[in-house]
Coordinates of C-alpha atoms and ligand atoms in Angstrom, one line a residue:
R1 CA 69.6 -16.4 102.1
T2 CA 71.7 -13.4 102.4
E3 CA 74.2 -12.0 100.4
P4 CA 77.9 -12.6 100.9
V5 CA 79.4 -9.9 102.7
T6 CA 83.5 -9.2 102.7
I7 CA 84.7 -7.9 106.3
G8 CA 88.4 -6.6 107.3
G9 CA 89.6 -8.8 104.5
V10 CA 87.0 -11.9 105.1
T11 CA 84.0 -12.8 102.9
L12 CA 81.4 -14.1 105.2
N13 CA 77.8 -15.4 104.7
N14 CA 76.0 -12.8 106.7
H15 CA 76.6 -10.8 109.2
L16 CA 76.5 -13.4 112.9
L17 CA 79.9 -14.8 113.9
L18 CA 80.5 -17.4 116.9
A19 CA 82.5 -15.0 119.3
A20 CA 86.2 -17.0 120.2
G21 CA 85.7 -19.3 123.1
V22 CA 82.9 -21.0 122.5
L23 CA 81.8 -24.0 120.5
G24 CA 85.3 -23.0 119.3
T25 CA 87.6 -25.9 120.2
T26 CA 86.9 -28.5 117.5
G27 CA 86.6 -28.4 113.7
A28 CA 83.6 -30.0 114.2
S29 CA 82.2 -27.8 116.6
L30 CA 82.7 -24.6 114.3
S31 CA 81.2 -27.0 110.4
R32 CA 78.2 -27.3 113.2
V33 CA 77.5 -23.5 113.5
L34 CA 78.5 -22.4 110.5
A35 CA 75.8 -25.3 109.4
C36 CA 73.2 -23.8 112.1
G37 CA 73.8 -20.2 110.0
A38 CA 76.2 -18.2 111.8
G39 CA 78.6 -16.2 108.7
G40 CA 81.4 -16.6 110.0
V41 CA 83.6 -18.4 113.1
V42 CA 86.2 -18.1 115.6
T43 CA 87.7 -20.5 117.6
K44 CA 88.5 -20.5 121.0
S45 CA 92.1 -19.0 121.6
I46 CA 95.0 -20.4 120.6
G47 CA 98.5 -19.9 122.0
P48 CA 102.4 -20.8 122.0
Q49 CA 102.3 -23.3 124.1
P50 CA 99.2 -26.1 125.1
K51 CA 97.7 -25.0 128.3
D52 CA 95.0 -26.8 130.3
G53 CA 93.4 -23.7 132.0
H54 CA 92.8 -22.6 135.3
A55 CA 91.6 -25.1 138.1
G56 CA 88.1 -24.8 138.6
P57 CA 84.9 -23.5 139.2
C58 CA 85.8 -21.8 136.3
I59 CA 82.5 -20.9 134.6
A60 CA 79.2 -19.6 136.6
L61 CA 75.9 -18.8 134.9
L62 CA 74.8 -15.4 136.6
D63 CA 70.6 -13.9 134.9
D64 CA 72.0 -11.7 133.1
G65 CA 75.8 -12.5 131.9
I66 CA 78.1 -15.4 132.4
L67 CA 81.4 -14.5 134.1
N68 CA 84.5 -17.5 133.1
A69 CA 87.9 -17.5 134.0
M70 CA 89.0 -20.5 132.0
G71 CA 92.4 -19.4 132.0
L72 CA 93.5 -19.5 128.1
P73 CA 93.1 -24.2 127.7
N74 CA 93.8 -24.7 123.8
P75 CA 95.8 -27.4 122.5
S76 CA 98.6 -25.3 120.9
R77 CA 100.3 -25.9 117.5
E78 CA 98.3 -29.5 117.5
F79 CA 95.0 -27.4 116.8
T80 CA 95.9 -27.3 113.0
G81 CA 95.2 -30.4 112.8
E82 CA 91.0 -29.6 113.6
L83 CA 91.7 -27.2 110.2
S84 CA 92.6 -29.9 108.3
G85 CA 89.0 -30.5 107.0
L86 CA 87.1 -27.2 106.6
G87 CA 88.6 -25.7 103.8
S88 CA 87.9 -22.6 102.2
K89 CA 85.1 -22.1 105.0
P90 CA 84.9 -18.2 107.5
V91 CA 86.6 -19.0 110.4
I92 CA 88.7 -17.2 111.6
V93 CA 91.4 -18.0 114.3
S94 CA 92.0 -15.9 117.3
I95 CA 95.2 -16.5 118.4
F96 CA 97.3 -14.8 121.8
G97 CA 101.0 -14.9 122.6
G98 CA 103.0 -13.1 125.5
D99 CA 104.8 -10.2 123.2
P100 CA 105.0 -9.8 119.4
E101 CA 107.5 -12.7 117.8
E102 CA 104.6 -15.3 119.8
F103 CA 101.8 -13.7 117.7
A104 CA 104.2 -13.7 114.8
E105 CA 104.8 -17.8 115.3
V106 CA 101.3 -18.6 116.2
A107 CA 100.3 -17.0 113.4
G108 CA 102.1 -18.3 110.9
W109 CA 101.1 -22.1 111.5
F110 CA 97.7 -21.2 110.3
K111 CA 98.8 -19.3 107.3
G112 CA 96.4 -20.8 104.2
M113 CA 94.5 -23.2 106.7
A114 CA 92.3 -20.6 107.6
A115 CA 90.4 -16.9 106.2
G116 CA 91.6 -14.8 108.9
L117 CA 93.1 -13.8 112.1
E118 CA 91.3 -12.3 115.3
L119 CA 94.4 -11.6 118.1
N120 CA 93.0 -11.5 121.3
L121 CA 94.8 -9.0 122.7
S122 CA 92.2 -9.0 125.9
C123 CA 92.0 -11.3 128.1
P124 CA 91.3 -9.6 131.1
H125 CA 92.7 -12.5 133.4
A126 CA 95.6 -14.4 131.8
E127 CA 98.7 -13.3 133.2
G128 CA 101.4 -12.7 131.2
Y129 CA 99.2 -12.9 128.1
G130 CA 96.6 -10.3 127.3
A131 CA 95.3 -8.3 130.6
S132 CA 99.1 -6.8 130.3
I133 CA 99.7 -6.4 126.5
G134 CA 96.4 -4.9 125.2
V135 CA 96.6 -1.7 127.6
N136 CA 99.4 -0.8 126.0
P137 CA 99.5 1.1 123.0
D138 CA 102.4 0.3 121.8
L139 CA 102.4 -3.2 122.5
V140 CA 99.5 -3.1 120.4
E141 CA 100.9 -1.7 118.3
K142 CA 104.2 -4.4 117.6
C143 CA 101.6 -7.7 118.2
T144 CA 100.0 -6.4 115.6
R145 CA 102.5 -5.6 113.4
A146 CA 104.0 -8.8 113.8
V147 CA 101.1 -10.8 112.6
S148 CA 99.7 -7.7 110.0
T149 CA 102.8 -8.1 108.0
L150 CA 102.5 -11.6 107.7
G151 CA 99.5 -11.3 104.8
M152 CA 96.6 -12.6 106.7
P153 CA 93.6 -11.2 106.8
T154 CA 94.5 -9.4 110.9
W155 CA 91.5 -9.0 113.3
V156 CA 92.5 -7.2 117.0
K157 CA 90.0 -8.3 119.8
L158 CA 89.8 -5.4 122.1
T159 CA 89.6 -5.1 126.0
P160 CA 86.7 -3.0 127.8
N161 CA 89.0 -2.6 130.6
V162 CA 91.1 0.6 129.7
T163 CA 90.2 4.1 130.3
D164 CA 90.7 5.3 126.5
I165 CA 89.7 2.3 124.2
T166 CA 90.2 5.4 121.1
A167 CA 94.1 4.9 121.9
I168 CA 93.9 1.4 122.0
G169 CA 91.7 0.8 118.1
K170 CA 94.4 3.6 116.8
A171 CA 97.4 1.5 117.8
A172 CA 95.8 -1.9 116.1
E173 CA 95.4 0.5 112.7
R174 CA 98.5 1.9 113.3
G175 CA 99.4 -2.0 113.1
G176 CA 98.0 -2.7 110.0
A177 CA 94.8 -4.5 111.4
S178 CA 92.3 -4.8 109.0
A179 CA 89.5 -5.0 111.7
I180 CA 88.5 -4.4 115.2
V181 CA 86.9 -6.5 117.4
A182 CA 85.0 -4.8 120.5
V183 CA 84.9 -6.2 122.8
N184 CA 86.6 -8.8 125.1
T185 CA 84.7 -9.4 128.3
V186 CA 84.5 -6.8 131.3
K187 CA 86.4 -8.4 134.4
A188 CA 84.2 -9.2 137.0
M189 CA 83.9 -11.2 140.4
R190 CA 81.5 -12.9 142.6
I191 CA 81.5 -13.9 146.0
S192 CA 79.4 -17.1 147.9
T193 CA 77.8 -15.6 150.3
A194 CA 77.7 -18.8 151.6
L195 CA 81.2 -19.9 151.1
R196 CA 82.4 -16.4 151.5
R197 CA 84.7 -17.5 149.2
P198 CA 85.4 -16.2 145.0
V199 CA 82.7 -18.0 143.6
L200 CA 85.3 -18.4 140.9
G201 CA 88.5 -20.9 141.6
N202 CA 91.1 -17.9 139.8
R203 CA 88.9 -15.5 142.4
Y204 CA 88.9 -13.1 138.8
G205 CA 87.1 -13.8 135.4
G206 CA 86.0 -11.8 132.7
L207 CA 82.0 -11.1 133.1
S208 CA 80.1 -11.5 129.4
G209 CA 76.5 -11.5 128.0
E210 CA 73.5 -9.1 128.4
A211 CA 75.1 -7.1 131.7
I212 CA 78.1 -5.3 129.4
F213 CA 75.9 -4.8 126.0
P214 CA 75.8 -1.4 127.2
V215 CA 79.6 -1.2 127.9
A216 CA 80.2 -3.7 124.4
V217 CA 77.8 -0.8 122.0
R218 CA 79.7 2.8 124.0
C219 CA 82.9 1.3 123.3
V220 CA 82.6 0.5 119.7
Y221 CA 80.1 4.0 119.1
E222 CA 83.5 5.4 121.0
L223 CA 86.0 4.1 117.8
Y224 CA 83.5 4.6 115.6
E225 CA 84.3 8.1 115.5
A226 CA 88.2 7.8 116.2
C227 CA 89.4 4.9 113.9
S228 CA 88.9 4.3 110.1
L229 CA 89.0 0.2 110.1
P230 CA 85.5 -1.7 110.1
I231 CA 84.2 -2.8 113.5
I232 CA 82.6 -5.8 114.5
G233 CA 80.7 -5.7 117.7
C234 CA 80.8 -8.2 120.6
G235 CA 79.2 -8.5 123.9
G236 CA 76.1 -9.7 125.0
I237 CA 74.0 -9.2 121.8
S238 CA 71.3 -12.1 122.0
S239 CA 68.7 -10.4 120.1
A240 CA 67.4 -8.7 116.1
D241 CA 67.3 -5.8 117.8
N242 CA 70.8 -4.9 119.6
V243 CA 71.8 -6.2 116.2
I244 CA 70.8 -3.4 115.0
E245 CA 71.5 -1.2 117.5
M246 CA 75.2 -2.3 117.7
M247 CA 75.1 -1.5 113.5
M248 CA 73.7 1.6 114.6
A249 CA 76.2 2.1 117.2
G250 CA 78.9 1.6 114.1
A251 CA 79.6 -2.4 113.8
C252 CA 79.4 -3.5 110.3
A253 CA 78.9 -7.2 111.1
V254 CA 78.6 -8.8 115.5
E255 CA 79.6 -12.4 117.2
I256 CA 78.3 -13.4 119.2
G257 CA 78.7 -15.6 122.1
S258 CA 77.1 -16.1 125.6
A259 CA 73.5 -16.0 124.0
V260 CA 74.5 -19.4 121.9
Q261 CA 76.4 -20.9 125.4
K262 CA 73.2 -20.2 127.2
H263 CA 70.8 -21.1 124.6
D264 CA 71.6 -23.3 121.8
I265 CA 72.7 -21.8 118.3
T266 CA 69.6 -22.0 117.1
V267 CA 70.3 -18.8 118.1
F268 CA 71.5 -17.7 114.9
E269 CA 68.5 -19.0 112.6
T270 CA 65.9 -16.8 114.6
I271 CA 68.6 -13.7 115.0
K272 CA 69.3 -13.8 110.7
N273 CA 65.3 -13.9 110.3
D274 CA 64.3 -11.4 112.2
L275 CA 66.8 -9.5 110.9
Y276 CA 66.4 -9.7 107.2
A277 CA 63.0 -11.5 106.9
K278 CA 60.8 -9.5 109.7
K279 CA 62.5 -7.0 110.1
G280 CA 64.2 -6.5 106.3
I281 CA 66.9 -4.3 107.8
D282 CA 69.4 -3.6 105.1
P283 CA 72.8 -2.7 107.6
A284 CA 74.7 -0.8 104.8
E285 CA 71.4 1.5 105.9
I286 CA 72.0 2.1 109.4
I287 CA 75.8 1.0 110.5
G288 CA 76.6 4.0 112.1
C289 CA 73.4 6.3 112.0
A290 CA 73.5 6.8 115.1
H291 CA 76.2 9.6 114.7
G292 CA 75.3 13.1 114.2
Ligands
RRO301 O1 90.1 -18.2 128.3 C1 90.0 -17.6 128.8 O2 89.5 -17.7 130.7 C2 89.8 -16.4 128.3 C3 89.7 -15.7 127.3 BR1 91.1 -16.7 126.4 C4 89.4 -14.7 126.8 O3 89.9 -14.2 125.7 N1 88.5 -14.1 127.6 C5 87.5 -14.5 128.1 O4 86.6 -13.7 128.7 N2 87.9 -15.6 128.8

C-alpha cells in the first residue's frame, strides 16, 4: 500500500489518476476504477448544455495510439446525479465552457460534490470551446480565475497544440490555478486509403497514447522550468518507466487514459506494483531531477 499524496489541493490515494474521457461517464465506472487501484479519477468533460457529440466514426484505434473526435458528448448538469454516491472519494470533475461565465456556472454545480475541478481548455476539435480558449493566454487566465475564485481546487488542462505552452501555463497560474495538467490530445488525422476519405466523421481529431508520449514529456519539462504550480503529466503513459520519466521531467502525478482504453483497468495495479514495489521508487526523490 502507498501513502496518500496531496497535489493541487486534492488528496489522492497514489500518484496515478484516470485521465478525463475514459470510463468517466458514470459514478459506477468511476468507483470501479478507484477500486482497481487508481489514486484518483477525472470524469468525462461536462459542459453548460447536454451534447450528443459528433457523428461517427468518432474513434480510431491506431498501432501506437488512439485518434478521437467524440465531440464533447455529455449530459451537462444531470451528471451531478452520478456523483451522489461517491462521497469523499478523490473524484475530479472535468468541465468546459465557451467563456468565463459558462465555466463559472458549470463549476458551481459541483461545489461540495467533487474533490476538485479540471478545466478543459484544450479539446483540439471543439468549435467555440477548448480549441479557441486554450491557445489564448488572456482567455485562459479569465476562465481560470472565474473558477478558482469559487474556492474549489482548480486544475487546468492544457493543449499541446500551441507554439509556447509556457505562456499558457503562466496564464493559468495568474488566474489562480492550483495545478496544471499537461497535456490533452494532439490535433491529428488519418485518411482511409480504401475509402479515400478521412477516417473520422469530423475529419480532424485528437491523438492520444504512446505516439504522443515524447510531446507530453517535452511539455511537462518546459512547464516545470516556467511555472511554480504542481504539474500532472498526461499523454501516452503506459508503464512504470513512463511514470518515472514524466516525474523526472517535473510531474508530481500522472493521468492515464489510452492505456486503460486499449488494455484494461488492471494497468493501475500493474504500474503501481512496478513503480513502488518492484522499482522502489520514491517520487519525492525524482520529481524534476532531469533539470540541470
Ligand atoms: O470529447 C472529445 O471529443 C474530446 C475532448 Br472533450 C477532449 O478534451 N479531448 C479529446 O481528445 N476529445
